[in-house]
């Protein structure tokens, strides 16, 4: 069958790498893709904001499965448009993508379904925000509502700092914010596929969001990740599925907006058990890279079962009994303005070490691959332990010459310390 993959990052390179290995896949198209994805797919210059053009492309090319990687087209309703034209789509409708798109929506759903999460106040004016703040101790968390648009989350250690964050959010008319109790614990991500009714647990991971070693400095999209997250023990995973994921899936279905796709639950493992920090309506980036490196099962029938509403008939996914760890190489300047155009050499040398190199922000030029984004490569290693997976990943990293880029050298540190590797 022909498959269309939408997106252009490291997550999509990992999906393309895995989809292309399927015996069921004839032609894989990617829109717009990147030079790494081009090794597995035919790139198409399709503007996916133009839903009619995307539907026309799928009709002309007899596409039987569309996989939407990033959140923006999901929140924009591309899934709805393609599904109403009769196509099988992996990725939720616009209404269901609100689980990622609106923090207030998700918090209200947690209230209604009694899902464990941080106590919160949703406010639509500065005055209301300042009033609500008085009901919270410190630290306290202030979040912009809607897809964060650069203004994300402030963990404030004083009320003054929280007030400043609120004033910042309400400089534009019509702002919205969520104020939350600070949850203490370790974070872990749980991935669950659902067709709106059945669920299929799909692995766990932990990532490193801060740009600097020791988890310091500004937040990024993620500087590295590993899977599985052993801190999410089978018992904690069962609780997260029963107390958080299943009630979410049921509440979405009961509201007439069933969620079909991957639910990426950001969890805080607190002393009282797992609590939901946030949902994403897509795979994580770079968490997807480590999940795909470990996935043994053919991805295509799984995604078809999700898209077709037959997930209950699908067995559990099979995983390699190995740890995967990925290290992001970013362009200097990231997460601010990244330096564009820096030369990258040695990708094939890195692959010769056994590492898997997924490309994120790259561009092909006559003289080779150059940087064209903040996060540029995700170099992934597999091993029997977190320590050997880390060594495999850094062997790959060290084979790459990217003078205008950098990476963290301590990916996996918390887990490595715990494992004693
Ligand atoms: P979010 O955009 O909601 O995922 O938040 C980004 C990051 O802020 C999370 O990954 C956490 O590290 C932190 N965070 C968000 N909400 C809370 C909370 N209620 N308590 C503690 N940390 C939080
Ligand atoms: N790595 C975090 C994310 O994909 O949102």
XYZ file of C-alpha atoms and ligand atoms in Angstrom:
449
model
C 0.000 0.000 0.000
C 0.971 3.632 -0.396
C 1.447 5.664 2.753
C 1.724 9.427 3.279
C 3.713 10.689 6.259
C 3.296 14.332 7.243
C 6.109 16.224 8.946
C 9.790 17.011 8.636
C 11.526 16.424 11.980
C 13.499 13.731 13.744
C 10.265 12.128 14.931
C 9.137 11.784 11.326
C 12.510 10.406 10.218
C 12.139 7.686 12.862
C 8.579 6.951 11.685
C 9.696 6.872 8.035
C 12.584 4.524 8.881
C 10.176 2.134 10.589
C 7.280 2.418 8.100
C 9.613 1.786 5.161
C 10.726 -1.523 6.731
C 7.183 -2.876 6.524
C 6.506 -5.483 3.838
C 3.070 -3.870 3.540
C 4.532 -0.547 2.429
C 4.865 -0.042 -1.342
C 5.539 3.659 -1.768
C 6.065 5.900 1.220
C 5.531 9.600 0.510
C 6.553 12.315 2.950
C 5.384 15.926 2.999
C 7.597 17.862 3.238
C 10.140 15.422 4.759
C 13.871 16.120 5.074
C 17.088 14.684 3.574
C 17.113 11.799 6.090
C 13.493 10.937 5.367
C 14.338 11.043 1.640
C 16.380 7.862 2.135
C 13.123 6.010 2.860
C 10.424 8.048 1.135
C 9.518 10.101 -1.899
C 9.376 13.716 -0.771
C 6.447 15.794 -1.945
C 6.113 19.569 -1.821
C 2.567 19.596 -0.498
C 1.224 22.450 1.625
C -0.711 20.442 4.217
C -2.473 23.604 5.422
C -4.327 23.276 2.107
C -6.643 20.409 3.044
C -8.254 20.150 -0.403
C -4.843 19.810 -2.041
C -3.852 17.144 0.488
C -7.046 15.176 -0.164
C -6.429 15.479 -3.913
C -2.857 14.200 -3.492
C -4.079 11.189 -1.515
C -6.709 10.370 -4.120
C -4.279 10.670 -7.042
C -1.656 8.534 -5.320
C -4.022 5.870 -3.926
C -2.890 6.533 -0.357
C -4.226 3.932 2.095
C -2.768 5.323 5.302
C -1.875 8.872 6.322
C 0.351 9.331 9.371
C 0.321 12.847 10.832
C 3.482 13.465 12.880
C 3.324 17.004 14.341
C 0.648 18.710 16.424
C 0.015 21.765 14.228
C -1.824 19.938 11.391
C -3.800 17.935 13.992
C -4.981 21.051 15.802
C -5.689 22.541 12.362
C -8.156 19.698 11.604
C -6.248 17.953 8.818
C -7.317 14.607 10.307
C -10.990 15.617 10.050
C -10.658 16.696 6.414
C -8.886 13.511 5.339
C -11.209 11.220 7.289
C -14.314 12.871 5.851
C -12.859 12.226 2.407
C -12.745 8.522 3.335
C -9.041 8.082 4.123
C -7.510 6.087 6.984
C -5.677 8.578 9.178
C -3.352 8.016 12.125
C -3.841 11.103 14.281
C -6.806 12.625 16.121
C -9.494 14.963 14.868
C -9.309 18.640 15.755
C -11.769 18.309 18.664
C -9.766 15.458 20.209
C -6.425 17.201 19.616
C -7.590 19.773 22.174
C -6.116 17.382 24.728
C -2.829 18.896 23.584
C -4.025 22.206 22.187
C -5.790 23.470 25.311
C -4.558 23.005 28.848
C -7.886 24.329 30.178
C -9.773 21.673 28.185
C -7.616 18.886 29.598
C -7.869 20.215 33.148
C -11.683 20.354 32.884
C -11.697 16.783 31.578
C -9.539 15.679 34.513
C -12.035 17.291 36.914
C -14.975 15.629 35.260
C -13.377 12.162 35.070
C -11.572 12.455 38.439
C -8.162 11.994 36.876
C -5.241 12.689 39.228
C -3.542 15.944 38.212
C -2.283 19.150 39.834
C -4.942 21.342 41.504
C -5.502 24.347 39.237
C -7.311 27.555 38.359
C -8.161 28.541 34.778
C -8.210 32.336 34.436
C -9.062 34.647 31.561
C -8.001 37.980 33.027
C -5.034 39.338 34.961
C -7.232 40.306 37.922
C -8.681 36.822 38.143
C -5.175 35.412 37.863
C -3.826 37.553 40.674
C -6.833 36.627 42.809
C -6.396 32.912 42.151
C -2.671 33.048 42.858
C -3.398 33.822 46.501
C -4.941 30.342 46.844
C -1.684 28.607 45.881
C 1.521 28.116 47.849
C 4.964 28.143 46.235
C 6.441 26.836 44.065
C 3.514 27.467 41.730
C 3.248 26.847 38.002
C 1.878 29.409 35.513
C 1.037 28.219 32.002
C -0.203 29.970 28.893
C -3.243 28.279 27.368
C -3.281 27.182 23.739
C -0.268 25.821 21.862
C 2.393 27.668 23.796
C 3.553 30.042 21.009
C 6.900 30.557 22.691
C 5.423 31.540 26.061
C 5.352 28.270 27.827
C 5.431 27.289 31.425
C 6.888 29.176 34.392
C 7.689 27.307 37.565
C 7.749 30.241 40.034
C 9.412 29.908 43.405
C 7.882 33.143 44.752
C 4.502 34.839 44.336
C 6.285 37.862 42.830
C 7.754 35.688 40.115
C 4.343 34.084 39.452
C 2.754 37.529 39.283
C 5.355 38.669 36.751
C 4.648 35.574 34.634
C 0.905 36.327 34.736
C 1.463 39.991 33.791
C 3.561 38.784 30.881
C 0.807 36.441 29.665
C -1.896 39.091 29.882
C -0.114 41.852 27.971
C -2.190 40.952 24.896
C -5.947 41.304 25.109
C -7.805 38.030 25.608
C -5.030 36.000 27.204
C -5.756 32.787 29.087
C -3.712 31.036 31.711
C -3.747 28.017 33.945
C -2.248 28.316 37.442
C -1.244 25.005 38.978
C -0.023 23.485 42.162
C 3.619 22.342 41.813
C 3.926 18.564 41.729
C 6.977 16.977 43.234
C 8.481 13.823 41.789
C 10.183 12.408 38.725
C 8.699 12.855 35.259
C 8.100 10.005 32.838
C 6.256 9.735 29.548
C 3.801 6.971 28.736
C 2.677 6.368 25.153
C -0.673 4.724 24.493
C -2.297 4.043 21.142
C -6.068 4.209 21.022
C -8.736 4.031 18.337
C -11.157 5.835 20.631
C -12.293 2.626 22.361
C -9.484 0.105 22.887
C -6.040 1.026 24.158
C -2.613 -0.431 23.393
C 0.238 0.604 25.714
C 3.091 1.629 23.431
C 6.159 2.119 25.560
C 7.624 4.642 27.956
C 10.488 7.130 27.897
C 12.182 9.909 29.810
C 13.624 12.979 28.156
C 15.923 15.877 28.997
C 14.150 19.162 28.323
C 16.815 21.616 29.511
C 19.570 22.686 27.142
C 22.432 22.352 29.641
C 24.145 19.466 31.364
C 22.765 18.543 34.757
C 19.323 19.609 33.424
C 20.060 23.340 33.655
C 19.334 26.342 31.447
C 16.368 27.116 29.207
C 13.787 24.574 28.102
C 14.072 22.988 24.670
C 11.988 20.532 22.674
C 14.197 17.815 24.192
C 17.982 17.270 24.073
C 17.852 13.505 24.427
C 15.716 10.618 25.652
C 15.791 6.971 26.567
C 13.328 4.122 26.615
C 12.042 2.299 28.551
C 11.554 4.537 31.606
C 12.273 2.000 34.325
C 11.093 4.452 36.973
C 7.611 3.804 35.578
C 7.391 0.327 37.062
C 4.764 -2.139 35.775
C 2.644 -1.305 38.849
C 2.881 2.465 38.253
C 2.154 1.961 34.554
C -0.946 -0.061 35.441
C -2.109 2.731 37.744
C -1.454 5.366 35.066
C -3.452 3.344 32.544
C -6.355 2.703 34.943
C -6.494 6.070 36.693
C -5.475 8.420 33.869
C -5.520 6.989 30.338
C -8.638 4.778 30.366
C -10.854 7.463 31.989
C -9.572 9.966 29.407
C -10.367 7.715 26.473
C -13.821 6.969 27.932
C -14.577 10.649 28.628
C -13.551 11.687 25.114
C -15.769 8.982 23.605
C -18.683 9.913 25.877
C -18.338 13.552 24.777
C -18.726 12.469 21.145
C -15.115 13.399 20.353
C -13.287 10.071 20.536
C -9.497 10.359 20.500
C -7.834 8.220 17.828
C -4.050 8.218 17.575
C -1.274 8.257 20.146
C -1.866 9.717 23.573
C 1.421 10.845 25.032
C 0.878 11.262 28.761
C 3.430 13.413 30.579
C 3.321 12.038 34.112
C 4.703 13.163 37.440
C 5.430 10.166 39.644
C 4.486 11.663 42.991
C 4.409 10.128 46.451
C 0.635 9.667 45.879
C 1.134 7.882 42.569
C 1.210 9.021 38.938
C -0.412 12.377 38.164
C -1.023 13.866 34.741
C 1.078 16.936 33.881
C -0.069 17.198 30.296
C -1.186 15.284 27.239
C 0.245 15.485 23.781
C -1.726 14.209 20.807
C 1.323 12.918 18.911
C 4.561 11.066 19.472
C 7.276 12.909 21.401
C 10.364 14.192 19.650
C 12.972 12.738 20.436
C 10.981 10.082 22.372
C 9.688 8.649 19.072
C 13.278 7.965 17.974
C 13.919 5.680 20.950
C 10.509 3.998 20.672
C 10.999 3.200 16.983
C 14.533 1.915 17.638
C 13.060 -0.586 20.121
C 9.875 -1.555 18.286
C 10.078 -5.040 16.838
C 6.526 -5.300 15.488
C 5.578 -4.030 12.062
C 4.289 -0.483 12.618
C 1.940 -0.423 9.624
C -0.713 -2.937 10.829
C -0.707 -1.252 14.241
C -1.325 2.213 12.830
C -3.949 0.782 10.438
C -5.762 -0.820 13.398
C -5.788 2.530 15.191
C -6.971 4.391 12.080
C -9.563 1.735 11.229
C -11.042 1.350 14.722
C -9.989 -2.316 15.051
C -7.340 -1.956 17.746
C -9.192 -4.372 20.067
C -8.365 -7.164 17.590
C -4.656 -6.325 17.570
C -2.264 -8.064 19.943
C 0.326 -6.337 22.104
C 3.259 -4.678 20.358
C 6.578 -6.542 20.517
C 9.662 -4.670 21.735
C 13.336 -5.503 21.688
C 14.572 -6.431 25.119
C 17.011 -3.518 24.946
C 17.418 0.051 26.092
C 17.505 2.789 23.454
C 19.081 6.172 24.116
C 19.193 9.135 21.769
C 21.394 12.231 21.888
C 20.274 15.371 20.078
C 22.869 17.406 18.195
C 21.636 20.982 18.044
C 22.912 24.033 16.188
C 24.759 26.635 18.272
C 22.278 29.209 19.540
C 19.453 26.729 20.156
C 16.938 27.116 21.839
C 17.395 30.767 20.835
C 18.201 31.548 17.204
C 20.145 28.574 15.842
C 23.054 29.064 13.472
C 21.938 27.903 10.021
C 24.006 26.309 7.303
C 26.716 24.611 9.392
C 28.342 21.639 7.624
C 27.718 18.116 8.944
C 30.089 15.272 8.111
C 30.375 11.692 9.195
C 26.743 10.537 9.296
C 27.714 7.307 7.522
C 30.698 6.878 9.869
C 28.291 7.172 12.780
C 26.011 4.582 11.189
C 29.025 2.299 10.702
C 29.434 2.251 14.495
C 25.927 0.745 14.732
C 24.202 3.963 15.787
C 21.002 5.055 14.053
C 21.162 8.675 12.901
C 17.809 10.399 12.566
C 17.823 13.782 10.862
C 15.692 16.642 12.158
C 16.704 20.119 10.978
C 18.872 19.381 7.948
C 19.071 20.494 4.342
C 20.825 18.847 1.395
C 23.227 21.047 -0.564
C 25.686 20.337 -3.401
C 28.439 20.047 -0.821
C 26.511 17.808 1.560
C 24.108 17.952 4.487
C 23.964 21.221 6.446
C 22.104 22.376 9.530
C 18.698 23.960 8.920
C 17.017 24.101 12.303
C 17.514 24.064 16.065
C 17.624 20.359 16.682
C 19.613 18.904 13.802
C 20.290 15.194 14.408
C 19.230 12.566 16.946
C 21.917 9.907 17.272
C 20.478 6.726 18.735
C 22.129 3.718 20.327
C 20.786 0.387 21.587
C 22.265 -1.686 24.389
C 21.484 -4.317 26.982
C 21.691 -1.656 29.681
C 21.292 2.105 29.839
C 25.082 2.375 30.096
C 25.802 0.377 26.948
C 23.011 2.191 25.083
C 24.591 5.507 26.088
C 28.039 4.325 24.966
C 26.601 3.197 21.618
C 24.884 6.555 21.091
C 27.989 8.613 21.967
C 30.184 6.441 19.708
C 27.877 7.577 16.928
C 27.963 11.192 18.107
C 31.758 11.166 18.201
C 31.957 9.976 14.596
C 30.077 13.096 13.459
C 31.790 16.385 12.673
C 29.388 19.286 13.213
C 31.609 22.207 14.263
C 28.718 24.681 14.596
C 26.668 22.363 16.786
C 26.637 20.957 20.294
C 25.101 18.198 22.370
C 24.732 17.309 26.024
C 27.212 14.684 27.166
C 25.085 13.473 30.077
C 21.939 12.086 28.473
C 20.491 9.370 30.703
C 22.440 10.488 33.794
C 19.652 9.957 36.292
C 18.905 6.450 35.073
C 22.601 5.604 34.719
C 23.185 6.651 38.337
C 20.239 4.519 39.434
C 21.409 1.512 37.414
C 24.978 1.933 38.678
C 26.355 1.747 35.096
P 3.978 21.314 30.130
O 4.138 22.266 28.979
O 2.658 21.360 30.790
O 4.435 19.934 29.781
O 5.095 21.725 31.191
C 6.464 21.747 30.842
C 7.274 21.263 32.001
O 7.028 22.061 33.155
C 6.942 19.842 32.437
O 7.630 18.905 31.696
C 7.375 19.871 33.897
O 8.769 19.714 33.980
C 7.048 21.257 34.326
N 5.709 21.284 34.955
C 4.553 21.560 34.353
N 3.530 21.493 35.230
C 4.056 21.167 36.425
C 3.528 20.960 37.729
N 2.210 21.117 37.998
N 4.375 20.637 38.720
C 5.704 20.515 38.476
N 6.268 20.709 37.281
C 5.470 21.031 36.247
N 10.147 15.884 23.834
C 8.982 16.558 24.207
C 7.944 16.672 23.183
O 7.950 16.053 22.142
O 7.019 17.437 23.409
